[in-house]
Amino acid sequence: MQWRSARRWWILAPSLVAVIAAGCNSDTDGLIGPQVASLSLVSGDNQTGPVGGLLPLPFVVRVEDQRKAGIPGAIVTFAVATGGGTVTRAVDTADADGNVETTVRLGANLGAQTVEARLRDLPPVVLTANAITAPASKLVADSGDSQTGPVGGLLNSFVVVLVTDAFGNPKAGIPVNWTVGAGGGAVSAATVISDAAGHARVRWTLGTAAGTQSVSATAGTLTAAIFTATATPADPSRVQVLSGGGQLAGPGATLPDSIVIRVVDQFGNPVGGVSVTWAPAAGSGTASPSTTSTNAFGRTATRWTLGNRGGPMDLNVQVNAFTTTIQGAAFITFETVAAGGRSSCANDDGGVLYCWGFNGDGQLGVGDAPSGSGPIFSVPQAVPPIGNQTFSSMNGGLFHNCAVTFSHVAYCWGDNNNGQLGLGTNSRSENAPSSVKAAIPFRSVSAGRVHSCGVSIGGRAYCWGDNERGQLGASIAFDTTSVPGTTFVTFHDTNEPKELGSPFGGGTYFFGPWDWSAIAAGGVHTCAIRQGGSAYCWGLGREGQHGNGANSVDEYLPQLVGGGAQFDSITAGYKHSCGLSQTGAILCWGDNSNGQLGNGGGASSNVPVTAGGLEFVAVTAGYSHTCGLQASGDVYCWGRNDLGQLGIGNTTSQGTPALVSGGLRFKNLSAGDFHTCGVTTANVAYCWGDNEYGTVGDGSQANRTTPTKIRFQR
């Protein structure tokens, strides 16, 4: 009996245990049904997706009993285990098949991420997903921003942008475009592919504008990354004159406006903190202050007090190793003016000499011209003073000029190939006034084409230079060493004054020395007036320019001008001559191909003819035109006018005197080769005619058909 009872217990025990267990399970899960045996993965494992993104497939888990049958109604929880992220359902109830599910959004960490499904204390089911980078989402200025460098220079550091996804993860292989913005400049590449670390880098060469410059990095539709840099000016390169240049004032006066400059680099950017030295040229006055510094805008200024002479003056502005010259001028009050071949000269009221025009042979007398200035000066240039000497009169030739000081010393300068400067040499040229080689006190000197002549205060006449056609004249001497008779004594070219009418060599005077009152050197002939008014001419005479009734080729002896007129003054053009008679009439003779004799005819004349029916007080002859001055101050001109040398407002030649335009009243007058100049009764100087070489003195090289005011006058 006992054994049987025991066996019965052994048989019944398993069923009882199962019922007890089932009863316990039902109590803890709140479920009535089969016993939960396990959780198993259905789908969704090992997916790949971008960080922060939803996995394409849900995470599905099945609740099963011991027979692998799904248990509906079971409650399963889902939770992220690693990698961050979220689940859309933290708790789900099993469906009729025992399935539960959730959707997973990956976290921001790259690589493996996990989510766990749990039911009571059963082993969890783990979902593993691989998080990869998301699409490029941001461009970040990584390095190289806010650099400073000189304009036009390469910045020291690379400019680097970082390409990331929305979570800051670097993105490789993204094309990044670089564009220069404000300030110009350039980058080393227009497009750069981001590397494994998400970096794209370029070198940046700044543009030429000082200040803030920028460059931008873009990739598709992403917001651009902007880099800025500060471009500093380069070294000073030049000076810009902002105001105050070209002012005029009285000699010794302070110019009314300050001289204001700006110092800039090679790109035009203002440079601050630069030391500037202000140094007027010799004779050009003083500057105060003499040293300044530029402000942040590259500006600085000084006041300029002019020197005590008139005319153009220079203020040198020195910055580092370079110098800029600013011009100003003191007013000139002209007294007399002389028109030459390609130059003009004038005296001011203090006897200071000024010249302008062509300087290729040194005929302006200004010494060594500044380097790079060229041979043309279209405004008056002061001739450097010669000690305390000042000039009382001057006369212009083709390529040389002569003048006489108040102490009666003659000076010449310019071309000297034929000895026409009278220096005792045949040097090519002299670019400053040099005294004529003779202790002769001259009253006046006249410069011709390639010869010169003068009259001493004692009435003796002298000539020097070329004598190819006898224009230097000769003497008539009595030869006492041979058979008595008359011997013509001539001389060849001479580079120092030889007296006209004196014996050259032995012998005695045939007539005795003549007293001369005036002399005029023309093209290749010369005319002069003896005391009393008789006129004589010599040299080339084939056009009748001797006025003696003949057309001779060469005359070495003075030829008496016919007609019996007595003259107060005389002038010689290139192929014609004119004189002012003591009755006020102008008489001319010689070539008349351009109407320069003024008698209305076109034929040349070897005897004097009257130029119009007007009365004059002065006469002057150019190359092929003539002008006369009346007592009223009116000026009439006639002859060739193709360059406006008659001053009548057109370029039509005139065979009779024509009134010069402008209504000006002149007190002296001078005709050059193809231009004319004069000084008015108000001491204002004007020129007109040919201006190719700046002979008009108005700062231009345009021909003028009416009187044009010379620069630097009130």
XYZ file of C-alpha atoms in Angstrom:
714
model
C 0.000 0.000 0.000
C 2.682 2.413 0.754
C 4.551 1.834 -2.531
C 1.414 2.409 -4.557
C 0.719 5.722 -2.818
C 4.155 6.863 -3.522
C 3.966 6.088 -7.219
C 0.708 7.869 -7.546
C 2.366 11.020 -6.232
C 5.089 10.764 -8.760
C 2.600 10.479 -11.565
C 0.472 13.431 -10.484
C 3.285 15.827 -9.621
C 4.145 17.174 -13.148
C 0.602 18.148 -13.916
C 0.272 19.910 -10.683
C 3.498 21.798 -11.192
C 2.364 22.984 -14.631
C -0.968 24.191 -13.292
C 0.749 25.990 -10.486
C 3.234 27.544 -12.870
C 0.496 28.607 -15.263
C -1.393 30.100 -12.455
C 1.645 32.044 -11.363
C 2.335 33.291 -14.988
C -1.186 34.466 -15.408
C -0.926 36.450 -12.251
C 2.277 38.324 -13.251
C 1.456 39.183 -16.914
C -2.210 39.845 -16.545
C -2.817 37.266 -19.279
C -4.854 34.131 -19.270
C -3.488 31.690 -21.778
C -0.437 29.666 -22.705
C 2.852 30.235 -20.940
C 5.302 32.675 -22.617
C 8.425 30.866 -23.521
C 10.480 33.332 -25.599
C 10.854 36.493 -27.727
C 12.181 35.989 -31.236
C 13.316 38.416 -33.968
C 11.046 38.498 -36.964
C 12.592 41.268 -39.116
C 14.401 44.628 -39.234
C 17.850 43.606 -38.060
C 21.126 44.754 -39.723
C 19.657 47.686 -41.588
C 21.772 50.675 -42.758
C 20.609 54.277 -42.732
C 21.827 57.838 -42.338
C 22.336 59.193 -38.889
C 19.184 60.834 -37.633
C 17.103 59.027 -40.225
C 14.260 56.483 -39.928
C 15.212 52.924 -40.763
C 13.200 51.808 -43.771
C 11.879 48.619 -42.097
C 10.195 48.296 -38.682
C 11.745 46.245 -35.857
C 9.376 43.210 -35.480
C 9.515 40.731 -32.572
C 7.258 37.660 -31.876
C 6.072 36.513 -28.478
C 5.894 32.663 -28.454
C 4.875 29.893 -26.120
C 6.708 26.632 -25.651
C 5.183 25.251 -28.800
C 6.429 28.249 -30.802
C 2.907 29.492 -31.180
C 2.336 33.206 -31.077
C 0.779 34.572 -27.943
C -1.547 37.520 -28.533
C -1.917 40.263 -25.981
C 1.599 40.104 -24.657
C 3.091 43.521 -23.814
C 6.631 44.190 -25.065
C 8.792 47.291 -24.409
C 11.344 48.767 -26.841
C 14.307 50.914 -25.806
C 17.463 52.303 -27.467
C 20.513 50.618 -26.094
C 23.428 52.305 -27.902
C 24.038 55.102 -30.470
C 21.240 57.359 -29.403
C 18.171 57.647 -31.546
C 14.530 57.007 -30.721
C 11.748 54.440 -31.223
C 8.270 55.412 -32.324
C 6.659 52.868 -29.931
C 8.178 52.296 -26.583
C 5.459 49.690 -25.733
C 3.499 47.443 -28.101
C 0.885 44.693 -27.548
C 1.250 41.504 -29.518
C -1.267 40.971 -32.268
C -3.108 37.732 -33.028
C 0.135 36.234 -34.320
C 2.090 37.346 -31.294
C 3.945 40.063 -33.214
C 4.952 43.440 -31.834
C 6.874 46.170 -33.683
C 8.340 49.648 -33.533
C 10.049 52.037 -35.982
C 13.603 53.169 -35.217
C 15.123 56.619 -35.869
C 18.884 56.424 -35.727
C 20.914 58.594 -33.428
C 23.685 61.038 -34.379
C 26.567 58.630 -33.853
C 28.129 56.954 -36.826
C 28.497 53.163 -36.844
C 26.568 50.454 -34.978
C 23.464 51.410 -33.020
C 21.211 48.982 -31.070
C 17.591 48.774 -29.865
C 16.314 46.150 -27.398
C 12.849 44.487 -27.150
C 12.022 43.184 -23.639
C 9.313 41.100 -22.031
C 9.638 40.512 -18.315
C 12.936 38.952 -17.517
C 13.287 37.046 -20.721
C 16.519 37.651 -22.643
C 16.024 40.778 -24.797
C 15.945 40.688 -28.545
C 18.592 43.131 -29.911
C 18.238 44.992 -33.195
C 21.543 46.186 -34.696
C 21.663 48.968 -37.342
C 24.578 50.669 -39.095
C 24.430 54.519 -39.040
C 26.169 56.240 -41.915
C 26.572 59.978 -42.604
C 23.600 61.982 -43.743
C 23.576 64.228 -46.833
C 25.753 67.346 -46.681
C 23.896 69.893 -44.662
C 26.313 72.609 -43.542
C 29.415 74.522 -44.644
C 31.485 75.784 -41.749
C 34.386 78.252 -41.950
C 36.986 76.004 -40.378
C 40.186 78.113 -40.536
C 41.828 81.015 -42.401
C 39.155 83.598 -41.572
C 40.015 87.174 -40.477
C 43.556 87.217 -41.852
C 45.460 90.439 -42.630
C 47.846 91.027 -45.520
C 49.020 93.621 -48.051
C 46.865 94.352 -51.078
C 47.653 92.119 -54.002
C 49.489 89.687 -51.708
C 49.059 85.979 -50.934
C 47.639 85.362 -47.456
C 49.849 83.277 -45.178
C 47.288 80.598 -44.276
C 44.978 78.402 -46.296
C 41.297 79.229 -46.251
C 39.539 76.013 -45.151
C 35.845 75.098 -45.113
C 34.346 72.020 -43.392
C 31.457 70.171 -45.032
C 29.213 68.289 -42.542
C 25.872 66.637 -42.296
C 23.187 67.982 -40.003
C 24.892 66.402 -37.015
C 28.346 67.822 -37.680
C 29.722 64.683 -39.257
C 32.286 65.455 -41.999
C 31.258 64.804 -45.584
C 33.842 63.682 -48.113
C 33.603 64.027 -51.889
C 31.479 67.170 -51.900
C 32.363 69.753 -54.611
C 32.897 73.136 -52.975
C 32.906 76.248 -55.182
C 35.013 79.273 -54.213
C 34.079 82.800 -55.305
C 35.918 86.063 -54.646
C 33.630 88.814 -53.377
C 34.354 92.343 -52.197
C 37.838 93.633 -52.958
C 38.636 91.421 -55.912
C 41.606 89.109 -55.804
C 41.808 85.418 -56.683
C 41.723 81.918 -55.183
C 43.974 79.029 -56.156
C 41.080 76.883 -57.433
C 37.490 77.573 -58.380
C 36.231 74.160 -57.179
C 37.706 71.812 -54.560
C 36.384 68.330 -53.532
C 36.134 67.845 -49.782
C 38.591 65.292 -48.404
C 37.977 62.398 -45.987
C 37.862 64.826 -43.100
C 35.276 66.987 -44.901
C 37.781 69.782 -45.600
C 38.096 71.825 -48.794
C 40.913 74.385 -48.870
C 42.334 77.103 -51.160
C 45.014 79.815 -51.106
C 43.692 83.378 -51.297
C 45.477 86.250 -53.077
C 43.978 89.555 -52.011
C 42.686 92.120 -54.469
C 44.094 95.600 -54.932
C 41.570 97.553 -52.833
C 42.564 98.210 -49.227
C 40.037 97.387 -46.529
C 37.736 94.416 -45.965
C 37.724 91.740 -48.669
C 35.722 88.510 -48.798
C 35.587 85.093 -50.385
C 32.683 82.614 -50.195
C 32.459 78.823 -50.282
C 29.272 77.220 -51.630
C 28.058 73.674 -52.236
C 24.720 73.150 -53.924
C 21.929 74.836 -52.011
C 23.778 74.902 -48.693
C 24.213 78.218 -46.962
C 27.526 79.754 -48.030
C 30.472 80.023 -45.688
C 31.925 83.558 -45.836
C 35.546 84.388 -45.072
C 36.835 87.945 -44.636
C 40.319 89.423 -44.654
C 41.746 92.876 -44.091
C 43.883 94.191 -46.960
C 46.446 96.781 -45.896
C 47.965 99.306 -48.370
C 51.259 98.466 -50.047
C 54.321 100.716 -49.832
C 53.907 104.310 -51.025
C 54.251 104.548 -54.773
C 53.197 108.023 -55.879
C 51.739 111.349 -54.821
C 48.374 112.637 -55.969
C 48.001 116.416 -55.920
C 44.504 117.026 -54.597
C 44.500 120.816 -54.603
C 46.719 123.874 -54.629
C 48.797 123.112 -57.715
C 49.108 125.700 -60.474
C 48.330 128.671 -58.227
C 49.616 132.155 -58.953
C 50.449 134.980 -56.598
C 52.768 137.947 -56.450
C 56.498 137.322 -56.079
C 57.310 136.581 -52.430
C 53.650 136.013 -51.524
C 52.149 132.948 -49.842
C 49.818 131.123 -52.184
C 46.177 131.553 -51.098
C 45.378 127.839 -50.862
C 47.258 125.077 -49.101
C 49.027 122.457 -51.182
C 47.143 119.233 -50.410
C 48.410 115.837 -51.512
C 47.536 112.199 -50.990
C 50.149 109.454 -50.840
C 48.969 106.209 -52.439
C 50.389 102.782 -53.172
C 50.753 101.296 -56.642
C 47.050 100.436 -56.666
C 45.834 103.876 -55.623
C 45.143 103.016 -51.967
C 45.886 105.853 -49.527
C 48.828 105.194 -47.230
C 48.766 106.703 -43.759
C 51.643 107.486 -41.426
C 54.071 108.385 -44.223
C 56.661 111.133 -43.748
C 56.570 113.820 -46.471
C 59.289 116.406 -47.125
C 58.366 119.656 -48.900
C 61.338 121.305 -50.646
C 60.880 124.240 -53.060
C 63.442 124.341 -55.854
C 66.163 126.981 -55.807
C 64.559 130.409 -56.017
C 61.064 128.980 -55.544
C 60.543 130.133 -51.964
C 59.769 128.163 -48.810
C 57.224 125.649 -47.512
C 55.793 125.635 -44.001
C 55.805 123.115 -42.479
C 58.632 121.533 -44.418
C 57.961 118.027 -43.051
C 54.552 116.442 -42.451
C 52.959 112.996 -42.075
C 49.952 111.597 -43.893
C 46.750 110.875 -41.984
C 44.692 107.680 -42.180
C 43.384 108.816 -45.551
C 46.885 109.338 -46.934
C 46.471 113.143 -46.886
C 48.764 115.915 -45.766
C 49.277 119.594 -46.604
C 51.602 122.584 -46.409
C 51.632 126.301 -47.292
C 53.926 127.558 -50.058
C 55.480 131.012 -50.043
C 56.828 131.850 -53.508
C 60.291 133.158 -54.310
C 60.915 136.799 -55.055
C 61.022 136.521 -58.861
C 58.185 136.018 -61.287
C 57.398 133.029 -63.430
C 57.025 129.291 -62.861
C 58.259 127.756 -59.639
C 58.592 124.190 -58.419
C 57.778 122.575 -55.089
C 59.387 119.148 -54.741
C 57.470 116.638 -52.634
C 59.633 113.755 -51.446
C 58.209 110.497 -50.102
C 60.692 107.723 -49.434
C 62.836 107.411 -52.562
C 60.573 109.177 -55.043
C 59.927 112.859 -55.700
C 56.926 114.602 -57.225
C 57.077 118.198 -58.429
C 54.159 120.595 -57.972
C 54.144 123.750 -60.047
C 53.093 127.213 -59.075
C 53.996 130.624 -60.396
C 54.516 134.224 -59.447
C 52.950 136.884 -61.612
C 55.200 138.419 -64.256
C 54.879 141.991 -65.418
C 56.445 142.062 -68.864
C 58.103 145.154 -70.334
C 59.359 143.987 -73.730
C 59.121 140.829 -75.808
C 61.173 139.399 -78.682
C 59.920 136.727 -81.070
C 62.582 134.508 -82.653
C 62.593 131.533 -84.963
C 61.173 128.804 -82.734
C 61.383 130.597 -79.409
C 60.325 133.792 -77.692
C 61.923 135.815 -74.917
C 60.733 138.714 -72.781
C 61.955 141.033 -70.026
C 59.947 141.745 -66.913
C 59.790 145.094 -65.175
C 62.852 144.159 -63.097
C 65.011 143.198 -66.059
C 64.672 139.447 -65.470
C 64.712 137.511 -68.744
C 62.194 134.771 -69.599
C 62.166 132.489 -72.645
C 59.865 129.773 -73.979
C 59.392 127.546 -77.025
C 61.877 125.141 -78.611
C 65.026 124.426 -76.609
C 66.699 121.788 -78.746
C 69.748 124.012 -79.219
C 69.696 125.666 -75.803
C 68.105 128.835 -77.187
C 65.941 129.335 -74.091
C 69.043 129.944 -71.986
C 67.712 128.033 -68.990
C 70.734 125.779 -68.589
C 70.411 122.031 -68.309
C 66.751 121.188 -68.708
C 65.264 118.761 -66.177
C 65.620 115.123 -67.199
C 62.670 113.980 -69.295
C 61.346 117.500 -69.835
C 61.858 117.347 -73.598
C 62.956 120.202 -75.873
C 59.699 122.196 -75.731
C 58.623 124.583 -72.969
C 55.222 126.075 -73.732
C 55.246 128.563 -70.835
C 57.848 131.178 -69.841
C 60.971 129.904 -68.114
C 63.127 132.283 -66.089
C 66.690 132.517 -67.383
C 69.009 132.051 -64.384
C 70.509 135.373 -63.324
C 74.090 136.165 -64.241
C 75.399 137.712 -61.070
C 73.662 141.046 -60.665
C 73.225 141.525 -64.398
C 69.761 142.210 -65.792
C 68.848 142.618 -69.428
C 67.620 145.791 -71.116
C 66.922 144.393 -74.596
C 66.986 141.117 -76.503
C 66.559 139.803 -80.015
C 65.682 136.370 -81.377
C 67.283 134.484 -84.256
C 66.425 131.144 -85.790
C 68.190 128.855 -83.287
C 69.934 131.385 -81.081
C 69.108 134.502 -79.068
C 71.067 137.538 -77.942
C 70.505 140.209 -75.294
C 72.219 143.240 -73.818
C 72.409 144.030 -70.111
C 71.824 147.409 -68.540
C 75.605 147.642 -68.214
C 75.926 147.174 -72.012
C 77.384 143.650 -71.967
C 76.189 141.468 -74.855
C 75.231 137.840 -74.266
C 74.189 135.159 -76.749
C 73.089 131.526 -76.353
C 71.780 128.620 -78.423
C 73.185 127.181 -81.654
C 76.839 128.098 -82.302
C 77.876 125.905 -85.213
C 78.784 128.993 -87.257
C 80.167 131.071 -84.407
C 76.992 133.177 -84.269
C 77.230 133.486 -80.477
C 80.472 135.482 -80.798
C 82.240 133.528 -78.074
C 85.446 132.945 -79.978
C 84.548 129.262 -80.429
C 82.381 127.115 -82.679
C 80.954 124.909 -79.979
C 77.764 123.196 -81.050
C 75.606 125.192 -78.661
C 75.425 126.994 -75.350
C 72.360 126.465 -73.141
C 72.921 129.530 -70.964
C 73.740 133.139 -71.807
C 77.454 133.597 -72.477
C 79.135 136.952 -72.942
C 80.220 137.908 -76.439
C 84.005 137.849 -76.744
C 84.835 141.520 -76.922
C 85.208 144.369 -74.485
C 82.608 146.273 -76.452
C 79.847 148.192 -74.686
C 76.883 147.334 -76.869
C 73.753 149.433 -77.240
C 71.843 146.646 -79.026
C 72.407 143.242 -80.626
C 70.411 141.567 -83.419
C 70.282 137.803 -84.085
C 69.730 136.546 -87.641
C 69.572 133.058 -89.094
C 73.188 132.064 -88.486
C 74.879 135.384 -87.826
C 74.596 138.241 -85.343
C 75.356 141.958 -85.351
C 75.438 144.745 -82.808
C 75.922 148.471 -82.402
C 78.092 149.855 -79.638
C 77.132 152.828 -77.520
C 79.731 154.739 -79.528
C 77.968 153.983 -82.823
C 80.379 151.331 -84.124
C 78.844 148.281 -85.876
C 80.063 144.700 -85.426
C 79.006 141.333 -86.896
C 79.975 137.688 -86.348
C 78.965 134.202 -87.443
C 78.351 132.889 -90.974
C 79.499 135.053 -93.882
C 78.675 132.831 -96.832
C 76.805 135.630 -98.622
C 78.653 138.600 -97.187
C 76.083 139.265 -94.468
C 78.833 140.199 -92.019
C 79.861 143.083 -94.288
C 83.372 144.269 -95.200
C 85.572 147.308 -95.227
C 86.918 149.488 -98.016
C 90.624 150.075 -97.417
C 93.367 151.991 -99.193
C 96.269 149.700 -99.944
C 99.521 151.567 -99.228
C 101.810 148.605 -99.788
C 101.227 148.271 -103.540
C 100.055 150.363 -106.385
C 97.766 152.950 -104.885
C 94.151 152.115 -105.381
C 91.065 150.779 -103.761
C 91.176 147.266 -102.280
C 88.115 145.362 -101.056
C 88.936 143.701 -97.791
C 86.621 140.866 -96.783
C 86.690 138.196 -94.142
C 85.286 134.710 -93.856
C 83.126 133.318 -91.081
C 84.191 134.638 -87.726
C 83.266 133.508 -84.225
C 83.958 136.838 -82.595
C 82.835 140.397 -83.404
C 84.502 142.136 -86.324
C 83.886 145.819 -86.898
C 81.981 146.855 -89.980
C 83.766 149.474 -92.099
C 87.215 149.051 -90.538
C 90.283 147.808 -92.365
C 90.909 144.115 -91.923
C 94.678 143.919 -92.065
C 96.869 146.865 -93.074
C 95.802 150.125 -94.645
C 93.849 153.133 -93.601
C 90.173 154.031 -93.612
C 88.876 155.041 -96.972
C 85.776 156.759 -95.597
C 86.703 156.812 -91.980
C 84.643 154.989 -89.322
C 80.912 155.430 -89.721
C 78.526 156.104 -86.884
C 75.610 153.679 -86.849
C 72.402 154.075 -84.887
C 70.725 150.706 -85.511
C 71.414 147.340 -87.113
C 69.218 144.353 -88.056
C 70.420 140.834 -88.931
C 68.014 139.097 -91.325
C 67.985 135.764 -93.098
C 71.283 135.957 -94.972
C 71.524 139.711 -95.231
C 71.947 142.651 -92.865
C 70.647 146.231 -92.816
C 71.684 149.203 -90.705
C 71.030 152.926 -90.281
C 73.728 155.543 -90.097
C 73.473 158.518 -87.830
C 71.217 160.894 -89.698
C 68.894 158.203 -91.099
C 70.495 156.760 -94.256
C 69.862 153.001 -94.549
C 72.301 150.431 -95.929
C 71.983 146.698 -96.600
C 74.442 143.971 -97.592
C 74.743 140.202 -97.973
C 72.397 138.152 -100.183
C 70.302 140.426 -102.409
C 68.827 138.364 -105.197
C 65.254 139.196 -104.090
C 66.049 142.923 -103.927
C 66.398 142.969 -100.160
C 69.248 145.509 -100.422
C 66.809 148.131 -101.657
C 69.455 149.670 -103.921
C 67.637 149.058 -107.207
C 69.539 145.880 -107.992
C 69.047 142.159 -107.487
C 72.599 141.167 -106.673
C 73.624 137.788 -105.364
C 76.194 138.809 -102.762
C 77.259 142.206 -101.512
C 80.054 142.417 -98.982
C 79.891 146.186 -98.878
C 77.004 148.187 -97.406
C 74.622 149.240 -100.172
C 72.711 152.478 -99.834
C 68.973 151.942 -99.808
C 67.458 153.964 -102.628
C 64.678 156.502 -102.598
C 66.345 159.056 -100.357
C 64.213 158.275 -97.321
C 65.633 158.883 -93.871
C 64.861 156.169 -91.335
C 64.412 156.013 -87.588
C 64.504 152.199 -87.370
C 65.075 149.220 -89.596
C 64.172 145.499 -89.592
C 65.218 142.539 -91.706
C 63.095 139.507 -92.525
C 64.263 136.397 -94.328
C 64.162 137.844 -97.875
C 62.743 141.311 -97.324
C 63.595 144.436 -95.372
C 61.575 147.304 -93.962
C 62.273 150.621 -92.319
C 60.298 153.211 -90.448
C 60.854 156.533 -92.141
C 61.212 159.723 -90.187
C 57.808 160.747 -91.586
C 56.087 157.719 -89.947
C 55.662 155.709 -93.139
C 56.808 152.119 -93.346
C 58.848 151.396 -96.465
C 59.663 147.801 -97.476
C 61.722 146.184 -100.234
C 62.703 142.672 -101.351
C 60.603 139.541 -101.679
C 56.838 140.087 -101.901
C 55.608 136.577 -102.711
C 53.324 136.632 -99.659
C 52.445 140.332 -99.639
C 55.019 141.117 -96.949
C 55.913 144.478 -98.556
C 52.372 145.662 -97.801
C 51.881 147.670 -101.005
C 49.065 145.491 -102.336
C 51.150 144.071 -105.150
C 52.527 140.576 -105.515
C 55.764 141.514 -107.265
C 59.040 141.777 -105.420
C 60.715 145.175 -105.359
C 64.397 146.129 -105.179
C 63.527 149.658 -104.126
C 61.466 150.782 -101.145
C 57.670 150.808 -101.512
C 55.145 152.187 -99.025
C 53.172 149.687 -96.941
C 49.665 151.141 -96.985
C 48.887 154.763 -96.289
C 49.142 154.624 -92.494
C 51.522 156.238 -90.032
C 53.480 154.100 -87.584
C 55.954 154.430 -84.740
C 57.609 150.987 -85.050
C 58.060 148.178 -87.576
C 59.122 144.531 -87.269
C 59.641 141.852 -89.923
C 59.278 138.089 -89.638
C 60.189 135.368 -92.094
C 57.626 136.550 -94.650
C 55.282 138.856 -92.766
C 55.555 142.385 -91.380
C 53.834 144.270 -88.574
C 53.649 147.954 -87.678
C 52.747 149.718 -84.438
C 50.829 152.996 -84.441
C 51.036 155.758 -81.866
C 47.521 154.805 -80.725
C 48.734 151.318 -79.828
C 46.931 149.659 -82.747
C 48.885 146.993 -84.589
C 48.623 146.205 -88.286
C 50.185 143.157 -89.917
C 50.489 141.964 -93.522
C 52.069 139.179 -95.555
C 52.006 135.438 -94.995
C 49.281 134.206 -92.624
C 49.011 130.431 -93.020
C 49.725 129.928 -89.304
C 47.813 132.939 -87.987
C 50.935 135.105 -87.622
C 49.015 138.246 -88.645
C 46.655 137.912 -85.652
C 43.543 138.847 -87.623
C 41.408 135.841 -86.674
C 41.973 133.825 -89.831
C 44.761 132.257 -91.896
C 44.351 134.302 -95.075
C 47.477 136.134 -96.233
C 47.183 139.897 -96.674
C 48.890 142.162 -99.233
C 48.117 145.355 -97.302
C 48.094 146.206 -93.582
C 45.273 144.494 -91.643
C 44.262 145.467 -88.089
C 45.159 142.865 -85.472
C 42.086 141.511 -83.646
C 41.191 142.057 -80.006
C 41.171 145.839 -79.643
C 44.396 145.757 -77.609
C 46.769 148.685 -77.358
C 50.430 147.747 -77.644
C 53.587 149.621 -76.699
C 56.122 147.300 -78.338
C 56.058 144.579 -80.950
C 58.246 141.795 -82.375
C 57.764 139.471 -85.338
C 59.405 136.050 -85.284
C 59.656 133.637 -88.154
C 56.018 132.530 -88.069
C 54.628 134.137 -84.947
C 54.317 137.612 -83.482
C 54.429 138.956 -79.933
C 53.807 142.289 -78.243
C 53.362 143.979 -74.870
C 50.320 146.182 -74.285
C 50.296 149.570 -72.640
C 48.979 147.735 -69.540
C 52.173 145.639 -69.520
C 50.436 142.410 -70.546
C 52.248 140.298 -73.145
C 50.505 138.457 -75.970
C 51.651 136.206 -78.821
C 49.909 134.717 -81.852
C 50.623 132.557 -84.874
C 52.672 129.363 -85.104
C 52.669 127.478 -81.813
C 53.978 124.063 -82.798
C 56.971 124.592 -80.529
C 55.136 126.462 -77.761
C 56.306 129.880 -78.966
C 52.991 131.544 -78.039
C 53.679 130.760 -74.359
C 50.111 129.950 -73.355
C 50.863 126.398 -72.237
C 49.605 124.805 -75.448
C 50.985 123.910 -78.854
C 47.918 124.981 -80.808
C 48.287 127.740 -83.389
C 46.608 131.022 -82.449
C 45.064 133.391 -84.998
C 44.410 136.178 -82.487
C 46.537 137.655 -79.684
C 46.762 135.127 -76.853
C 47.857 136.006 -73.351
C 51.165 134.513 -72.259
C 50.963 132.508 -69.038
C 51.735 133.759 -65.536
C 50.296 137.249 -65.909
C 47.552 138.891 -63.935
